[in-house]
Amino acid sequence: MLMKWLVDFLFRSSIGRKVVMSLSGLFLIAFLVVHLLGNLQLLASDGGRQFNLYAYFMTHNPLIKTVSYLLYLTILLHALQGIALARANRKAKGKSYAVSSNAPVSAFSKYMIHLGMILFIFLGLHMYQFWLQMKMGNAPVVSYPGTDHPVQDLNALVVEAFTNPFYVAIYALSMLALGLHLWHGFQSAFQTLGLNHPKYNGLIHMVGKVYAAFVAVGFAVIPVILFFRQV
Amino acid sequence: MKLDAKIPEGPLDQKWTQYQSRVPLVSPANKRKLEVIVVGSGLAGASAAASLGELGYQVKCFTFHDSPRRAHSIAAQGGINAAKNYMNDGDSVFRLFYDTIKGGDYRAREANVYRLAEVSNAIIDQAVAQGVPFAREYGGLLENRSFGGVQVSRTFYARGQTGQQLLIGAYQALSRQISLGTVKMYNRHEMLDLVVVDGKARGIIARNLISGAVERCAAHAVVLATGGYGNVFYLSTNAMGCNATAIWKAVRKGAFLGNPCFTQIHPTCIPVSGDYQSKLTLMSESLRNDGRVWVPARKEDAEAIRRKQKTANDIPEEQRDYFLERRYPAFGNLVPRDVASRAAKVECDKGLGVSPTGLAVFLDFGAAIRRYGKSKASVSGMAQPDVATIEKLGREVIAEKYGNLFEMYEKITGENPYNTPMMIYPAVHYTMGGLWVDYNLETNIPGLFAIGEANFSDHGANRLGASALMQGLADGYFVLPYTIGHFLSGEIRTPAIDPASAPFVEAEQKCKLRIEQLLQTRGHQSVESFHRKLGKIMWEHCGMSRNLQGLQSAREAIRNLRSEFWKDVFVPGRADEFNPELEKAGRVADFLELGELMVVDAMHRNESCGGHFREEYQTGEGETLRDDQQFNYVAAWAWPDLDREPELTREPLNYEYVKIATRSYK
Amino acid sequence: MELQLKIWRQKNADSGGGFEVYRVKANEHMSFLEMLDVLNEQLIAERKEPVAFDHDCREGICGACSMVINGRPHGPNQGTTTCQLHMRFFKDGDVITVEPFQARAFPVIKDLVVDRSAFDRIIQAGGYISVNTGQPVDGNAIPIERDTSSLAFDAAACIGCGACVAACPNGSAMLFVAAKVSHLGLLPQGKIEQDGRVQKMVAQMDEEGFGNCSNVAACEAECPKQISVSNIARLNRALITVSFQSS
């Protein structure tokens, strides 16, 4: 009974389906901060020690491992639900107008599905390039004094990848897409949950924009800096 | 034939109570078997259909709109009257009754009007319970404002959209009954004829406007709530679709039309700007609470304004003629509509009009802006505010009160009324005349009821502001649901009416024939052009002022136009499809008949009263001159056969509780 | 001024449609619909079928007029219905494209006329307060805070024209539903039934085939009564709360 209600609400009701998008989006928003803070360690000029140890911790702590599976699930849910909604919405709209509207709307909101698709494809590349290589044990192994076990030198993998200007460009552009996706997505998530109040709306919108810019720029500068360090 | 108004015995203030306790009832089991057709879904129709549904009758409700919520009641702006006396300013049921009778220039039936005043309070309670967001004081209680023709504040309002909010309340009540299955809604269906079986109204013929199918619909009783016929004038504040077809078909089937010439011309409308104009827009009467009406005192100033060499702001205070305040010091700018309209016409006729066409006067908020600005400045503790600050603060107050009306004015005219006064001119707004009904709201055809603006009953020769909403809802919510029992209690043994019977088939055939005729004429003039011509004749000769000679020529002109219509009209498209031109053609054809009857009525009434101003009958000061000896009656016209003269029946009006007097607002 | 009009013509619901180009002379004082009247008179004079469009009050309150002008429901001006849009906002020689409202839940009946009866069915599902005639207490027995009443009014100002659906890239009716849910739910009289109302109205909205809200806010931008999307947040909140609380 309870299950049926929950499934109906989350996957059938128009508002419930949006709640799924909102909650999963907020979870990903929180994850991105952690991910970015971790990645900024790539910029430490210590030959990758700090980053590699951090990566080892993140992939071996059982709690974090559990959360990471939840994360993969969330990404899938967000993507699949997003695609399903976009399809349903296209059907509900039918034909589009001969002249496109120039009415003021929430910026980039009409392109969420397109930006999302770019990000999904980017994720494939990103996971293949680093996550899969790590899982396959394709990275070189290093040992650091003071640690009792060898760790994979993921830092080297990353640094190597970003010697290629093609990858740098893809990463930087994808991060632009991420920023635009978040520009609308952040406040939209709050609106969908009904967290809207004239007193706080301005704050939510501002935090959302600052966050979107911070995350996009933060992620994008890493490959760029790594690239220029090596030329 | 003698008309029996069926007014109950007893003292005025007890007639309705006693009637309610004595009117025969219909048991719930029988109600379920009785069907009622309600045509129209405005305030009167929607409230009646909902209330009858709640009682348990099987209701079928028809509207030509795509949704019941679009009826033109929605456009009423200013408010709705009730004798609540919340303001503690001495209001009472009797005072509302008295004001309405006096405002109507002593041409309404006492018992009906008293009942209207009595139930007015319940309407407010009902609307509040439905969620109508009336204006409120800071303490959370209901707020009131003043309207024309009265000296108390008894008008409840919801910004400038009172009609909309009340209609949505009624629409929601109706929607609830539709979902409960007691009301079946027929959207985009237009009534084409009334079906009378053995002398009783038993159904209608309606056209499905999408498929074009002509359908028969039967019931034990028929209620017409189809509004007024102001569109006979082509240009009016009515909506484009407002029409008289339903009531006119009833007249053609033998119903009497009461006082058809009583038309209300509303003083504050946006003036006509060109020949292409399709309708006129009203500026709420509430504006006269704070707006002062004036024209330049000197003709040369008026001419300069017309040539755009001067603006209103160039005319100094002493060169302005605030003619309503001058002529009617007791009521000032808040005189009733007929009085204000005529006064504006008099000034324009003198050559003092201020628009390029010369047909407009100013409605000025300058004084109110300064007054409110000063008061607000003093509340905010400013000791010596400058003029600019005062005006800024004053504009804010005005915007709060009338913001949406000011915006609407600016949208239409492109001028900002905060800076320059509005220009206004009278326009056709409401028809006090309508189907003759008795105390039960039943016409002379048994089983045929008329409510709201469609009947003639409560406003005499002039309606007071904020009383149309009151009457529509009073009829629909509180009067008809009782009084229809008077008829239906006698019908409990009547089985469901058979729509296959001969009168239905015959009526349907006639409707189809007429549609064919309209389509087959294939002449050279559009329906619209005939409507415009009719409107022009009506406005010139049967509008704000009338005289015998003009009316005679108008009758002749209308008859000619009518025969020209049937020879030379062009209606494109087919009968079996969505065809708005065909709809319009049918309506205009009916206006061409109704217009003539209005003229006939205006010609016969050799007196001036309320909205009916015959130039031959006026006082030395240009006020209406009634003839109570000869015309203190309701003129009920029968005209089933156009080839014969319309036949007049008089229902004398007896004033037992109001002393009939000369109406004075001086 | 002389204009070129590109108007969608469609015989009926079942047939396909297409654009036709017309030339019409207008003047700046006309409303947009009066300009179409001129065109129709012209077409009738040429013994052609006039363009069908819904319209009635022509003062911006009945909600009948419904057309998309140059890609925007009710045209380019904010807070304005088509009937109140005046030609002084266009220039001589302009090409104006006029289309019907587009959404699966609003099928075309003819030319620019669409079927918006889905809105009626949503209201019938619960957009009312269940009170029979004659039951209520005195109007002043229910005091309502002035600001609350005013907020309810802002939502109640909805004219049911459907511009929100037409403007929405998803064909969603959330603003319409949210406006009614806010109007009634903010008032003490309407609170009693609010939970059921929210569920029933949203369910009906979904059944009618409207799309899902993605907070684009085109509805707010095009609403002739400028109803705020904060009402949508209120609806979301109400539905989520009731979904998790109701038994």
mmCIF file with all atom_site columns, N, CA, C and O in Angstrom, chain B residues 51 54 65 67 84 86 125 128 131 136 171-172 188 240-241 276 278-279 411 526 578, chain C residues 29 34 41 54 56-59 79 88 110 120 133 138-140 144 146 154 180 183 189:
data_model
loop_
_atom_site.group_PDB
_atom_site.id
_atom_site.type_symbol
_atom_site.label_atom_id
_atom_site.label_alt_id
_atom_site.label_comp_id
_atom_site.label_asym_id
_atom_site.label_entity_id
_atom_site.label_seq_id
_atom_site.pdbx_PDB_ins_code
_atom_site.Cartn_x
_atom_site.Cartn_y
_atom_site.Cartn_z
_atom_site.occupancy
_atom_site.B_iso_or_equiv
_atom_site.pdbx_formal_charge
_atom_site.auth_seq_id
_atom_site.auth_comp_id
_atom_site.auth_asym_id
_atom_site.auth_atom_id
_atom_site.pdbx_PDB_model_num
ATOM 1   N N  . SER B 1 51  ? -28.375 26.868 -7.137  1.00 0.00 ? 51  SER B N  1
ATOM 2   C CA . SER B 1 51  ? -29.305 26.730 -6.012  1.00 0.00 ? 51  SER B CA 1
ATOM 3   C C  . SER B 1 51  ? -30.387 25.702 -6.303  1.00 0.00 ? 51  SER B C  1
ATOM 4   O O  . SER B 1 51  ? -30.766 24.923 -5.417  1.00 0.00 ? 51  SER B O  1
ATOM 5   N N  . GLU B 1 54  ? -28.839 22.376 -5.877  1.00 0.00 ? 54  GLU B N  1
ATOM 6   C CA . GLU B 1 54  ? -28.694 22.035 -4.455  1.00 0.00 ? 54  GLU B CA 1
ATOM 7   C C  . GLU B 1 54  ? -30.012 21.528 -3.887  1.00 0.00 ? 54  GLU B C  1
ATOM 8   O O  . GLU B 1 54  ? -30.044 20.617 -3.055  1.00 0.00 ? 54  GLU B O  1
ATOM 9   N N  . HIS B 1 65  ? -21.360 30.754 -24.313 1.00 0.00 ? 65  HIS B N  1
ATOM 10  C CA . HIS B 1 65  ? -19.913 30.882 -24.108 1.00 0.00 ? 65  HIS B CA 1
ATOM 11  C C  . HIS B 1 65  ? -19.244 29.516 -24.060 1.00 0.00 ? 65  HIS B C  1
ATOM 12  O O  . HIS B 1 65  ? -19.903 28.497 -23.919 1.00 0.00 ? 65  HIS B O  1
ATOM 13  N N  . SER B 1 67  ? -17.429 28.738 -21.586 1.00 0.00 ? 67  SER B N  1
ATOM 14  C CA . SER B 1 67  ? -17.452 28.382 -20.167 1.00 0.00 ? 67  SER B CA 1
ATOM 15  C C  . SER B 1 67  ? -18.449 29.293 -19.466 1.00 0.00 ? 67  SER B C  1
ATOM 16  O O  . SER B 1 67  ? -18.566 30.472 -19.825 1.00 0.00 ? 67  SER B O  1
ATOM 17  N N  . LYS B 1 84  ? -26.728 46.255 5.083   1.00 0.00 ? 84  LYS B N  1
ATOM 18  C CA . LYS B 1 84  ? -26.128 45.713 6.302   1.00 0.00 ? 84  LYS B CA 1
ATOM 19  C C  . LYS B 1 84  ? -26.006 46.773 7.400   1.00 0.00 ? 84  LYS B C  1
ATOM 20  O O  . LYS B 1 84  ? -25.944 46.449 8.580   1.00 0.00 ? 84  LYS B O  1
ATOM 21  N N  . TYR B 1 86  ? -23.359 48.193 8.174   1.00 0.00 ? 86  TYR B N  1
ATOM 22  C CA . TYR B 1 86  ? -22.090 47.974 8.891   1.00 0.00 ? 86  TYR B CA 1
ATOM 23  C C  . TYR B 1 86  ? -21.393 49.297 9.213   1.00 0.00 ? 86  TYR B C  1
ATOM 24  O O  . TYR B 1 86  ? -20.583 49.386 10.109  1.00 0.00 ? 86  TYR B O  1
ATOM 25  N N  . ASP B 1 125 ? -23.512 37.555 2.797   1.00 0.00 ? 125 ASP B N  1
ATOM 26  C CA . ASP B 1 125 ? -23.110 36.396 3.618   1.00 0.00 ? 125 ASP B CA 1
ATOM 27  C C  . ASP B 1 125 ? -22.763 35.211 2.718   1.00 0.00 ? 125 ASP B C  1
ATOM 28  O O  . ASP B 1 125 ? -21.755 34.532 2.913   1.00 0.00 ? 125 ASP B O  1
ATOM 29  N N  . VAL B 1 128 ? -19.447 35.828 0.848   1.00 0.00 ? 128 VAL B N  1
ATOM 30  C CA . VAL B 1 128 ? -18.290 35.697 1.738   1.00 0.00 ? 128 VAL B CA 1
ATOM 31  C C  . VAL B 1 128 ? -18.002 34.211 1.979   1.00 0.00 ? 128 VAL B C  1
ATOM 32  O O  . VAL B 1 128 ? -16.858 33.760 1.898   1.00 0.00 ? 128 VAL B O  1
ATOM 33  N N  . GLY B 1 131 ? -16.087 32.487 -0.595  1.00 0.00 ? 131 GLY B N  1
ATOM 34  C CA . GLY B 1 131 ? -14.696 32.869 -0.783  1.00 0.00 ? 131 GLY B CA 1
ATOM 35  C C  . GLY B 1 131 ? -14.506 34.107 -1.648  1.00 0.00 ? 131 GLY B C  1
ATOM 36  O O  . GLY B 1 131 ? -13.428 34.328 -2.184  1.00 0.00 ? 131 GLY B O  1
ATOM 37  N N  . ARG B 1 136 ? -11.612 44.747 2.679   1.00 0.00 ? 136 ARG B N  1
ATOM 38  C CA . ARG B 1 136 ? -11.722 44.682 4.134   1.00 0.00 ? 136 ARG B CA 1
ATOM 39  C C  . ARG B 1 136 ? -10.995 45.826 4.807   1.00 0.00 ? 136 ARG B C  1
ATOM 40  O O  . ARG B 1 136 ? -10.043 46.374 4.280   1.00 0.00 ? 136 ARG B O  1
ATOM 41  N N  . TYR B 1 171 ? -20.042 30.720 -10.182 1.00 0.00 ? 171 TYR B N  1
ATOM 42  C CA . TYR B 1 171 ? -19.517 29.714 -11.122 1.00 0.00 ? 171 TYR B CA 1
ATOM 43  C C  . TYR B 1 171 ? -18.977 28.511 -10.357 1.00 0.00 ? 171 TYR B C  1
ATOM 44  O O  . TYR B 1 171 ? -19.173 27.359 -10.758 1.00 0.00 ? 171 TYR B O  1
ATOM 45  N N  . GLN B 1 172 ? -18.325 28.788 -9.243  1.00 0.00 ? 172 GLN B N  1
ATOM 46  C CA . GLN B 1 172 ? -17.793 27.687 -8.444  1.00 0.00 ? 172 GLN B CA 1
ATOM 47  C C  . GLN B 1 172 ? -18.917 26.874 -7.813  1.00 0.00 ? 172 GLN B C  1
ATOM 48  O O  . GLN B 1 172 ? -18.864 25.644 -7.774  1.00 0.00 ? 172 GLN B O  1
ATOM 49  N N  . ARG B 1 188 ? -21.322 26.488 -25.117 1.00 0.00 ? 188 ARG B N  1
ATOM 50  C CA . ARG B 1 188 ? -21.385 26.751 -26.559 1.00 0.00 ? 188 ARG B CA 1
ATOM 51  C C  . ARG B 1 188 ? -22.685 26.219 -27.170 1.00 0.00 ? 188 ARG B C  1
ATOM 52  O O  . ARG B 1 188 ? -22.683 25.510 -28.177 1.00 0.00 ? 188 ARG B O  1
ATOM 53  N N  . MET B 1 240 ? -19.571 41.737 -26.613 1.00 0.00 ? 240 MET B N  1
ATOM 54  C CA . MET B 1 240 ? -19.919 41.553 -28.015 1.00 0.00 ? 240 MET B CA 1
ATOM 55  C C  . MET B 1 240 ? -21.029 40.525 -28.200 1.00 0.00 ? 240 MET B C  1
ATOM 56  O O  . MET B 1 240 ? -21.859 40.641 -29.085 1.00 0.00 ? 240 MET B O  1
ATOM 57  N N  . GLY B 1 241 ? -21.027 39.512 -27.364 1.00 0.00 ? 241 GLY B N  1
ATOM 58  C CA . GLY B 1 241 ? -21.988 38.425 -27.545 1.00 0.00 ? 241 GLY B CA 1
ATOM 59  C C  . GLY B 1 241 ? -23.341 38.643 -26.888 1.00 0.00 ? 241 GLY B C  1
ATOM 60  O O  . GLY B 1 241 ? -24.280 37.876 -27.126 1.00 0.00 ? 241 GLY B O  1
ATOM 61  N N  . TYR B 1 276 ? -14.589 52.542 -36.419 1.00 0.00 ? 276 TYR B N  1
ATOM 62  C CA . TYR B 1 276 ? -14.294 51.107 -36.319 1.00 0.00 ? 276 TYR B CA 1
ATOM 63  C C  . TYR B 1 276 ? -14.696 50.572 -34.952 1.00 0.00 ? 276 TYR B C  1
ATOM 64  O O  . TYR B 1 276 ? -14.682 49.384 -34.727 1.00 0.00 ? 276 TYR B O  1
ATOM 65  N N  . SER B 1 278 ? -15.884 48.917 -31.686 1.00 0.00 ? 278 SER B N  1
ATOM 66  C CA . SER B 1 278 ? -16.777 47.771 -31.576 1.00 0.00 ? 278 SER B CA 1
ATOM 67  C C  . SER B 1 278 ? -17.542 47.778 -30.274 1.00 0.00 ? 278 SER B C  1
ATOM 68  O O  . SER B 1 278 ? -18.594 47.163 -30.169 1.00 0.00 ? 278 SER B O  1
ATOM 69  N N  . LYS B 1 279 ? -17.018 48.442 -29.269 1.00 0.00 ? 279 LYS B N  1
ATOM 70  C CA . LYS B 1 279 ? -17.759 48.504 -28.005 1.00 0.00 ? 279 LYS B CA 1
ATOM 71  C C  . LYS B 1 279 ? -17.223 49.654 -27.158 1.00 0.00 ? 279 LYS B C  1
ATOM 72  O O  . LYS B 1 279 ? -16.197 50.241 -27.488 1.00 0.00 ? 279 LYS B O  1
ATOM 73  N N  . LYS B 1 411 ? -4.487  52.071 -20.837 1.00 0.00 ? 411 LYS B N  1
ATOM 74  C CA . LYS B 1 411 ? -4.310  51.082 -21.900 1.00 0.00 ? 411 LYS B CA 1
ATOM 75  C C  . LYS B 1 411 ? -5.134  51.447 -23.123 1.00 0.00 ? 411 LYS B C  1
ATOM 76  O O  . LYS B 1 411 ? -4.699  51.294 -24.254 1.00 0.00 ? 411 LYS B O  1
ATOM 77  N N  . SER B 1 526 ? -22.834 43.046 -44.916 1.00 0.00 ? 526 SER B N  1
ATOM 78  C CA . SER B 1 526 ? -22.482 42.169 -43.794 1.00 0.00 ? 526 SER B CA 1
ATOM 79  C C  . SER B 1 526 ? -23.459 42.376 -42.634 1.00 0.00 ? 526 SER B C  1
ATOM 80  O O  . SER B 1 526 ? -24.124 43.414 -42.526 1.00 0.00 ? 526 SER B O  1
ATOM 81  N N  . PHE B 1 578 ? -18.992 25.416 -37.011 1.00 0.00 ? 578 PHE B N  1
ATOM 82  C CA . PHE B 1 578 ? -18.779 26.565 -36.136 1.00 0.00 ? 578 PHE B CA 1
ATOM 83  C C  . PHE B 1 578 ? -18.798 27.811 -37.003 1.00 0.00 ? 578 PHE B C  1
ATOM 84  O O  . PHE B 1 578 ? -17.945 27.994 -37.858 1.00 0.00 ? 578 PHE B O  1
ATOM 85  N N  . HIS C 2 29  ? -5.624  53.846 -33.018 1.00 0.00 ? 29  HIS C N  1
ATOM 86  C CA . HIS C 2 29  ? -6.558  53.854 -31.880 1.00 0.00 ? 29  HIS C CA 1
ATOM 87  C C  . HIS C 2 29  ? -7.322  52.544 -31.733 1.00 0.00 ? 29  HIS C C  1
ATOM 88  O O  . HIS C 2 29  ? -7.981  52.309 -30.741 1.00 0.00 ? 29  HIS C O  1
ATOM 89  N N  . GLU C 2 34  ? -10.338 44.884 -32.893 1.00 0.00 ? 34  GLU C N  1
ATOM 90  C CA . GLU C 2 34  ? -11.033 45.752 -33.857 1.00 0.00 ? 34  GLU C CA 1
ATOM 91  C C  . GLU C 2 34  ? -10.325 45.721 -35.202 1.00 0.00 ? 34  GLU C C  1
ATOM 92  O O  . GLU C 2 34  ? -10.969 45.797 -36.255 1.00 0.00 ? 34  GLU C O  1
ATOM 93  N N  . GLU C 2 41  ? -14.429 42.078 -42.005 1.00 0.00 ? 41  GLU C N  1
ATOM 94  C CA . GLU C 2 41  ? -15.355 42.788 -42.886 1.00 0.00 ? 41  GLU C CA 1
ATOM 95  C C  . GLU C 2 41  ? -14.833 42.765 -44.321 1.00 0.00 ? 41  GLU C C  1
ATOM 96  O O  . GLU C 2 41  ? -15.593 42.587 -45.266 1.00 0.00 ? 41  GLU C O  1
ATOM 97  N N  . ASP C 2 54  ? -12.203 33.668 -30.505 1.00 0.00 ? 54  ASP C N  1
ATOM 98  C CA . ASP C 2 54  ? -13.042 33.852 -29.331 1.00 0.00 ? 54  ASP C CA 1
ATOM 99  C C  . ASP C 2 54  ? -12.847 35.258 -28.788 1.00 0.00 ? 54  ASP C C  1
ATOM 100 O O  . ASP C 2 54  ? -11.718 35.749 -28.700 1.00 0.00 ? 54  ASP C O  1
ATOM 101 N N  . ASP C 2 56  ? -15.264 38.381 -26.205 1.00 0.00 ? 56  ASP C N  1
ATOM 102 C CA . ASP C 2 56  ? -16.581 38.789 -25.749 1.00 0.00 ? 56  ASP C CA 1
ATOM 103 C C  . ASP C 2 56  ? -16.577 40.163 -25.095 1.00 0.00 ? 56  ASP C C  1
ATOM 104 O O  . ASP C 2 56  ? -16.987 41.120 -25.714 1.00 0.00 ? 56  ASP C O  1
ATOM 105 N N  . CYS C 2 57  ? -16.054 40.270 -23.878 1.00 0.00 ? 57  CYS C N  1
ATOM 106 C CA . CYS C 2 57  ? -16.251 41.535 -23.153 1.00 0.00 ? 57  CYS C CA 1
ATOM 107 C C  . CYS C 2 57  ? -15.449 42.682 -23.753 1.00 0.00 ? 57  CYS C C  1
ATOM 108 O O  . CYS C 2 57  ? -15.838 43.825 -23.674 1.00 0.00 ? 57  CYS C O  1
ATOM 109 N N  . ARG C 2 58  ? -14.311 42.368 -24.326 1.00 0.00 ? 58  ARG C N  1
ATOM 110 C CA . ARG C 2 58  ? -13.408 43.369 -24.886 1.00 0.00 ? 58  ARG C CA 1
ATOM 111 C C  . ARG C 2 58  ? -13.012 44.433 -23.867 1.00 0.00 ? 58  ARG C C  1
ATOM 112 O O  . ARG C 2 58  ? -12.761 45.580 -24.211 1.00 0.00 ? 58  ARG C O  1
ATOM 113 N N  . GLU C 2 59  ? -13.008 44.065 -22.610 1.00 0.00 ? 59  GLU C N  1
ATOM 114 C CA . GLU C 2 59  ? -12.419 44.967 -21.621 1.00 0.00 ? 59  GLU C CA 1
ATOM 115 C C  . GLU C 2 59  ? -11.500 44.221 -20.669 1.00 0.00 ? 59  GLU C C  1
ATOM 116 O O  . GLU C 2 59  ? -11.277 44.647 -19.540 1.00 0.00 ? 59  GLU C O  1
ATOM 117 N N  . GLY C 2 79  ? 0.712   42.210 -18.861 1.00 0.00 ? 79  GLY C N  1
ATOM 118 C CA . GLY C 2 79  ? -0.521  42.475 -18.129 1.00 0.00 ? 79  GLY C CA 1
ATOM 119 C C  . GLY C 2 79  ? -1.651  42.970 -19.002 1.00 0.00 ? 79  GLY C C  1
ATOM 120 O O  . GLY C 2 79  ? -2.467  43.780 -18.565 1.00 0.00 ? 79  GLY C O  1
ATOM 121 N N  . ARG C 2 88  ? -1.479  51.078 -31.452 1.00 0.00 ? 88  ARG C N  1
ATOM 122 C CA . ARG C 2 88  ? -0.388  52.051 -31.381 1.00 0.00 ? 88  ARG C CA 1
ATOM 123 C C  . ARG C 2 88  ? 0.925   51.394 -30.964 1.00 0.00 ? 88  ARG C C  1
ATOM 124 O O  . ARG C 2 88  ? 1.971   52.021 -31.022 1.00 0.00 ? 88  ARG C O  1
ATOM 125 N N  . LYS C 2 110 ? -11.548 25.861 -34.391 1.00 0.00 ? 110 LYS C N  1
ATOM 126 C CA . LYS C 2 110 ? -11.504 26.461 -35.725 1.00 0.00 ? 110 LYS C CA 1
ATOM 127 C C  . LYS C 2 110 ? -10.589 27.677 -35.693 1.00 0.00 ? 110 LYS C C  1
ATOM 128 O O  . LYS C 2 110 ? -10.639 28.437 -34.714 1.00 0.00 ? 110 LYS C O  1
ATOM 129 N N  . ASP C 2 120 ? -12.633 24.104 -16.965 1.00 0.00 ? 120 ASP C N  1
ATOM 130 C CA . ASP C 2 120 ? -13.892 23.935 -16.241 1.00 0.00 ? 120 ASP C CA 1
ATOM 131 C C  . ASP C 2 120 ? -13.874 22.632 -15.443 1.00 0.00 ? 120 ASP C C  1
ATOM 132 O O  . ASP C 2 120 ? -14.320 22.580 -14.297 1.00 0.00 ? 120 ASP C O  1
ATOM 133 N N  . THR C 2 133 ? -26.687 27.409 -0.758  1.00 0.00 ? 133 THR C N  1
ATOM 134 C CA . THR C 2 133 ? -27.358 28.698 -0.633  1.00 0.00 ? 133 THR C CA 1
ATOM 135 C C  . THR C 2 133 ? -28.144 28.751 0.668   1.00 0.00 ? 133 THR C C  1
ATOM 136 O O  . THR C 2 133 ? -28.877 27.825 0.989   1.00 0.00 ? 133 THR C O  1
ATOM 137 N N  . ASP C 2 138 ? -23.283 35.390 9.224   1.00 0.00 ? 138 ASP C N  1
ATOM 138 C CA . ASP C 2 138 ? -23.119 36.784 8.844   1.00 0.00 ? 138 ASP C CA 1
ATOM 139 C C  . ASP C 2 138 ? -21.716 37.031 8.269   1.00 0.00 ? 138 ASP C C  1
ATOM 140 O O  . ASP C 2 138 ? -20.730 36.478 8.761   1.00 0.00 ? 138 ASP C O  1
ATOM 141 N N  . GLY C 2 139 ? -21.660 37.847 7.217   1.00 0.00 ? 139 GLY C N  1
ATOM 142 C CA . GLY C 2 139 ? -20.397 38.123 6.536   1.00 0.00 ? 139 GLY C CA 1
ATOM 143 C C  . GLY C 2 139 ? -19.293 38.572 7.478   1.00 0.00 ? 139 GLY C C  1
ATOM 144 O O  . GLY C 2 139 ? -18.135 38.175 7.343   1.00 0.00 ? 139 GLY C O  1
ATOM 145 N N  . ASN C 2 140 ? -19.635 39.386 8.442   1.00 0.00 ? 140 ASN C N  1
ATOM 146 C CA . ASN C 2 140 ? -18.616 39.899 9.357   1.00 0.00 ? 140 ASN C CA 1
ATOM 147 C C  . ASN C 2 140 ? -18.282 38.927 10.477  1.00 0.00 ? 140 ASN C C  1
ATOM 148 O O  . ASN C 2 140 ? -17.442 39.230 11.327  1.00 0.00 ? 140 ASN C O  1
ATOM 149 N N  . ILE C 2 144 ? -11.248 38.597 8.242   1.00 0.00 ? 144 ILE C N  1
ATOM 150 C CA . ILE C 2 144 ? -10.092 38.119 7.484   1.00 0.00 ? 144 ILE C CA 1
ATOM 151 C C  . ILE C 2 144 ? -9.063  39.232 7.440   1.00 0.00 ? 144 ILE C C  1
ATOM 152 O O  . ILE C 2 144 ? -9.394  40.382 7.128   1.00 0.00 ? 144 ILE C O  1
ATOM 153 N N  . ARG C 2 146 ? -6.520  41.847 6.386   1.00 0.00 ? 146 ARG C N  1
ATOM 154 C CA . ARG C 2 146 ? -6.562  42.616 5.144   1.00 0.00 ? 146 ARG C CA 1
ATOM 155 C C  . ARG C 2 146 ? -5.530  42.109 4.132   1.00 0.00 ? 146 ARG C C  1
ATOM 156 O O  . ARG C 2 146 ? -5.829  41.945 2.954   1.00 0.00 ? 146 ARG C O  1
ATOM 157 N N  . ASP C 2 154 ? -5.360  38.654 -5.266  1.00 0.00 ? 154 ASP C N  1
ATOM 158 C CA . ASP C 2 154 ? -4.384  38.627 -6.364  1.00 0.00 ? 154 ASP C CA 1
ATOM 159 C C  . ASP C 2 154 ? -4.496  37.322 -7.148  1.00 0.00 ? 154 ASP C C  1
ATOM 160 O O  . ASP C 2 154 ? -4.375  37.302 -8.369  1.00 0.00 ? 154 ASP C O  1
ATOM 161 N N  . LYS C 2 180 ? -6.229  29.135 -8.236  1.00 0.00 ? 180 LYS C N  1
ATOM 162 C CA . LYS C 2 180 ? -7.487  28.768 -7.560  1.00 0.00 ? 180 LYS C CA 1
ATOM 163 C C  . LYS C 2 180 ? -7.212  28.185 -6.170  1.00 0.00 ? 180 LYS C C  1
ATOM 164 O O  . LYS C 2 180 ? -7.875  28.530 -5.193  1.00 0.00 ? 180 LYS C O  1
ATOM 165 N N  . HIS C 2 183 ? -6.257  31.130 -3.989  1.00 0.00 ? 183 HIS C N  1
ATOM 166 C CA . HIS C 2 183 ? -7.412  31.975 -3.692  1.00 0.00 ? 183 HIS C CA 1
ATOM 167 C C  . HIS C 2 183 ? -8.239  31.367 -2.561  1.00 0.00 ? 183 HIS C C  1
ATOM 168 O O  . HIS C 2 183 ? -8.516  32.010 -1.554  1.00 0.00 ? 183 HIS C O  1
ATOM 169 N N  . GLN C 2 189 ? -12.454 30.497 5.077   1.00 0.00 ? 189 GLN C N  1
ATOM 170 C CA . GLN C 2 189 ? -13.601 29.704 4.621   1.00 0.00 ? 189 GLN C CA 1
ATOM 171 C C  . GLN C 2 189 ? -13.159 28.518 3.773   1.00 0.00 ? 189 GLN C C  1
ATOM 172 O O  . GLN C 2 189 ? -13.823 27.483 3.741   1.00 0.00 ? 189 GLN C O  1
#
